[in-house]
Amino acid sequence: MLDKKPKSLFLIISLTIAISVIFLLIVNIDKLLVVKDDLHSSSIIIVPTGEPQIRVPHAVDLFYEGYAKKILFVNSINSNSYHNFQILRGQKIPIGKAYFNKTMAIGLGVPEKNIIILEGNAQSTLDEAIICREYFKNHLEINSIILVTSIFHSGRSKIIFKKVLGSLGRNIKIYSSPSKYDNSNAGQWWHNKKDLLWIIREFAALLLFYFRSMFFLH
């Protein structure tokens, strides 16, 4: 009769290691999703769509602090959002979220000439990165960007832009600057339902991006 103790011991050790890895991942997951770089003067500030009340003011602050002379928004149209339309001759004309962000930035004092809108209908951060890449192909003067976004979105957005812009064949430095107006608590995210949902969504989206980039993204 075979001795079952070695198999049982192996199973216990394997489970212990697996539980330890999962525990370390859970405890340190914020370090995977949150990236805050030391900033340097850059060619442009890019603000991914979403949470404009958090992201746009931070981008404006960086603009006034002299980190870049241009702020860029990629357009995104969502028919369920009231601010994506203007009334023209009695008709609702879709204009997109980028124009709402532009209006907010101008309201905070940024001259209109310093704001760039890239047309399109980006439905994800990946879409925005791809649209930016096409713009950068014809603007060789852009060699560095500052990404302004929400705290838990900062890591994934930098990973996506780094992957997409890497195919340009030139080095574009990417600095991540999570908004100081975001009240998320990265160090104790499990204490808040909103932060917990952010973590789950961002981690799932990051895994999906890695899968997509292995097989479909070029």
Tab-separated table of C-alpha atoms in Angstrom, residues 16-185:
chain	number	residue	atom	x	y	z
A	16	THR	CA	-0.093	27.120	1.759
A	17	ILE	CA	1.926	28.627	-1.083
A	18	ALA	CA	-1.203	29.357	-3.119
A	19	ILE	CA	-2.944	31.033	-0.169
A	20	SER	CA	0.200	33.067	0.600
A	21	VAL	CA	0.469	34.259	-3.003
A	22	ILE	CA	-3.219	35.218	-3.092
A	23	PHE	CA	-2.885	37.037	0.234
A	24	LEU	CA	0.175	38.992	-0.945
A	25	LEU	CA	-1.607	39.841	-4.186
A	26	ILE	CA	-4.668	41.122	-2.335
A	27	VAL	CA	-2.635	43.157	0.137
A	28	ASN	CA	-0.412	44.678	-2.549
A	29	ILE	CA	-2.901	44.956	-5.390
A	30	ASP	CA	-2.981	48.733	-5.063
A	31	LYS	CA	0.727	48.786	-5.963
A	32	LEU	CA	-0.110	47.000	-9.221
A	33	LEU	CA	-2.884	49.414	-10.113
A	34	VAL	CA	-1.587	52.750	-8.823
A	35	VAL	CA	1.363	54.529	-10.428
A	36	LYS	CA	2.481	58.022	-9.446
A	37	ASP	CA	5.619	59.217	-11.206
A	38	ASP	CA	7.919	62.130	-10.514
A	39	LEU	CA	6.870	64.638	-13.143
A	40	HIS	CA	9.019	66.469	-15.669
A	41	SER	CA	8.256	69.085	-18.283
A	42	SER	CA	6.453	67.283	-21.106
A	43	SER	CA	5.077	67.848	-24.571
A	44	ILE	CA	1.442	67.351	-23.657
A	45	ILE	CA	-1.025	66.421	-20.906
A	46	ILE	CA	-3.502	63.680	-21.823
A	47	VAL	CA	-6.719	63.237	-19.854
A	48	PRO	CA	-8.514	59.916	-20.504
A	49	THR	CA	-12.299	60.127	-20.513
A	50	GLY	CA	-14.132	59.607	-17.229
A	51	GLU	CA	-14.641	61.414	-13.923
A	52	PRO	CA	-14.019	64.896	-15.391
A	53	GLN	CA	-14.660	66.565	-12.040
A	54	ILE	CA	-11.592	64.713	-10.725
A	55	ARG	CA	-9.276	64.599	-13.734
A	56	VAL	CA	-9.740	67.913	-15.545
A	57	PRO	CA	-8.944	70.207	-12.560
A	58	HIS	CA	-5.734	68.264	-11.893
A	59	ALA	CA	-4.700	68.578	-15.541
A	60	VAL	CA	-5.391	72.310	-15.379
A	61	ASP	CA	-3.231	72.615	-12.263
A	62	LEU	CA	-0.339	70.887	-14.040
A	63	PHE	CA	-0.839	73.183	-17.031
A	64	TYR	CA	-0.529	76.259	-14.806
A	65	GLU	CA	2.465	74.761	-13.027
A	66	GLY	CA	4.217	74.675	-16.399
A	67	TYR	CA	4.501	70.937	-16.931
A	68	ALA	CA	3.053	71.173	-20.465
A	69	LYS	CA	1.589	73.788	-22.797
A	70	LYS	CA	-1.185	71.616	-24.229
A	71	ILE	CA	-4.004	69.504	-22.783
A	72	LEU	CA	-5.434	66.744	-24.972
A	73	PHE	CA	-8.834	65.043	-24.829
A	74	VAL	CA	-9.961	62.138	-27.016
A	75	ASN	CA	-13.613	62.329	-27.994
A	76	SER	CA	-16.154	59.761	-26.842
A	77	ILE	CA	-19.866	59.814	-27.569
A	78	ASN	CA	-22.368	58.276	-25.197
A	79	SER	CA	-25.987	58.801	-26.188
A	80	ASN	CA	-27.148	58.228	-22.606
A	81	SER	CA	-25.340	61.279	-21.297
A	82	TYR	CA	-27.088	64.642	-21.531
A	83	HIS	CA	-23.958	66.730	-21.998
A	84	ASN	CA	-22.975	64.916	-25.208
A	85	PHE	CA	-25.447	66.895	-27.296
A	86	GLN	CA	-25.962	70.414	-28.488
A	87	ILE	CA	-29.191	71.707	-29.979
A	88	LEU	CA	-28.774	72.849	-33.572
A	89	ARG	CA	-31.864	73.857	-35.569
A	90	GLY	CA	-34.061	71.926	-33.211
A	91	GLN	CA	-32.006	68.738	-33.493
A	92	LYS	CA	-29.782	67.051	-30.925
A	93	ILE	CA	-26.291	66.884	-32.424
A	94	PRO	CA	-23.781	64.561	-30.685
A	95	ILE	CA	-20.630	66.387	-29.704
A	96	GLY	CA	-18.955	64.016	-27.255
A	97	LYS	CA	-17.420	64.053	-23.801
A	98	ALA	CA	-14.193	65.719	-24.929
A	99	TYR	CA	-16.095	68.944	-25.575
A	100	PHE	CA	-17.563	68.838	-22.094
A	101	ASN	CA	-14.035	68.435	-20.709
A	102	LYS	CA	-12.825	71.268	-22.924
A	103	THR	CA	-15.569	73.558	-21.625
A	104	MET	CA	-14.595	72.696	-18.061
A	105	ALA	CA	-10.898	73.374	-18.738
A	106	ILE	CA	-11.692	76.720	-20.374
A	107	GLY	CA	-13.907	77.577	-17.415
A	108	LEU	CA	-10.899	76.949	-15.191
A	109	GLY	CA	-8.850	79.409	-17.216
A	110	VAL	CA	-7.057	77.364	-19.891
A	111	PRO	CA	-6.962	79.237	-23.242
A	112	GLU	CA	-8.866	77.418	-25.982
A	113	LYS	CA	-5.766	77.440	-28.200
A	114	ASN	CA	-3.991	75.239	-25.645
A	115	ILE	CA	-6.599	72.473	-25.815
A	116	ILE	CA	-6.521	69.675	-28.377
A	117	ILE	CA	-9.467	67.408	-29.146
A	118	LEU	CA	-8.905	64.246	-31.161
A	119	GLU	CA	-12.076	63.196	-32.916
A	120	GLY	CA	-13.334	59.641	-32.698
A	121	ASN	CA	-15.630	57.599	-30.545
A	122	ALA	CA	-13.276	56.020	-28.042
A	123	GLN	CA	-15.031	53.496	-25.825
A	124	SER	CA	-12.012	52.487	-23.749
A	125	THR	CA	-8.567	53.624	-22.654
A	126	LEU	CA	-7.130	51.346	-25.329
A	127	ASP	CA	-9.168	53.147	-28.004
A	128	GLU	CA	-7.890	56.478	-26.706
A	129	ALA	CA	-4.279	55.290	-26.799
A	130	ILE	CA	-4.675	54.072	-30.391
A	131	ILE	CA	-6.215	57.400	-31.485
A	132	CYS	CA	-3.357	59.264	-29.772
A	133	ARG	CA	-0.823	57.054	-31.548
A	134	GLU	CA	-2.258	58.018	-34.932
A	135	TYR	CA	-2.003	61.683	-33.977
A	136	PHE	CA	1.575	61.284	-32.757
A	137	LYS	CA	2.637	59.783	-36.103
A	138	ASN	CA	2.292	63.230	-37.639
A	139	HIS	CA	3.591	65.151	-34.624
A	140	LEU	CA	7.183	64.099	-34.144
A	141	GLU	CA	7.750	66.952	-31.716
A	142	ILE	CA	5.837	65.008	-29.049
A	143	ASN	CA	8.388	63.051	-27.048
A	144	SER	CA	6.781	62.925	-23.601
A	145	ILE	CA	3.297	62.875	-22.121
A	146	ILE	CA	1.676	63.214	-18.723
A	147	LEU	CA	-1.329	60.967	-18.129
A	148	VAL	CA	-3.839	62.495	-15.728
A	149	THR	CA	-6.443	60.074	-14.489
A	150	SER	CA	-8.067	58.591	-11.394
A	151	ILE	CA	-5.935	56.866	-8.768
A	152	PHE	CA	-6.910	53.256	-9.472
A	153	HIS	CA	-6.882	53.833	-13.234
A	154	SER	CA	-3.343	55.238	-13.253
A	155	GLY	CA	-1.425	51.965	-13.494
A	156	ARG	CA	-3.515	50.383	-16.244
A	157	SER	CA	-3.633	53.547	-18.336
A	158	LYS	CA	0.161	53.849	-18.285
A	159	ILE	CA	0.586	50.183	-19.217
A	160	ILE	CA	-1.829	50.582	-22.132
A	161	PHE	CA	-0.270	53.784	-23.474
A	162	LYS	CA	3.228	52.343	-23.111
A	163	LYS	CA	2.237	49.249	-25.085
A	164	VAL	CA	0.392	51.139	-27.835
A	165	LEU	CA	2.878	53.988	-28.260
A	166	GLY	CA	5.753	51.514	-28.236
A	167	SER	CA	4.901	50.579	-31.815
A	168	LEU	CA	5.736	54.101	-33.042
A	169	GLY	CA	9.405	53.251	-33.217
A	170	ARG	CA	10.514	56.192	-31.107
A	171	ASN	CA	10.835	56.719	-27.392
A	172	ILE	CA	7.977	58.652	-25.834
A	173	LYS	CA	8.305	59.097	-22.096
A	174	ILE	CA	5.114	58.532	-20.150
A	175	TYR	CA	4.535	60.040	-16.715
A	176	SER	CA	1.527	59.019	-14.663
A	177	SER	CA	-0.088	61.645	-12.449
A	178	PRO	CA	-3.164	60.435	-10.530
A	179	SER	CA	-5.481	63.303	-9.681
A	180	LYS	CA	-5.027	64.881	-6.278
A	181	TYR	CA	-8.778	65.501	-6.307
A	182	ASP	CA	-9.507	61.769	-6.183
A	183	ASN	CA	-10.363	60.832	-2.592
A	184	SER	CA	-9.834	57.081	-3.101
A	185	ASN	CA	-7.744	55.461	-0.387
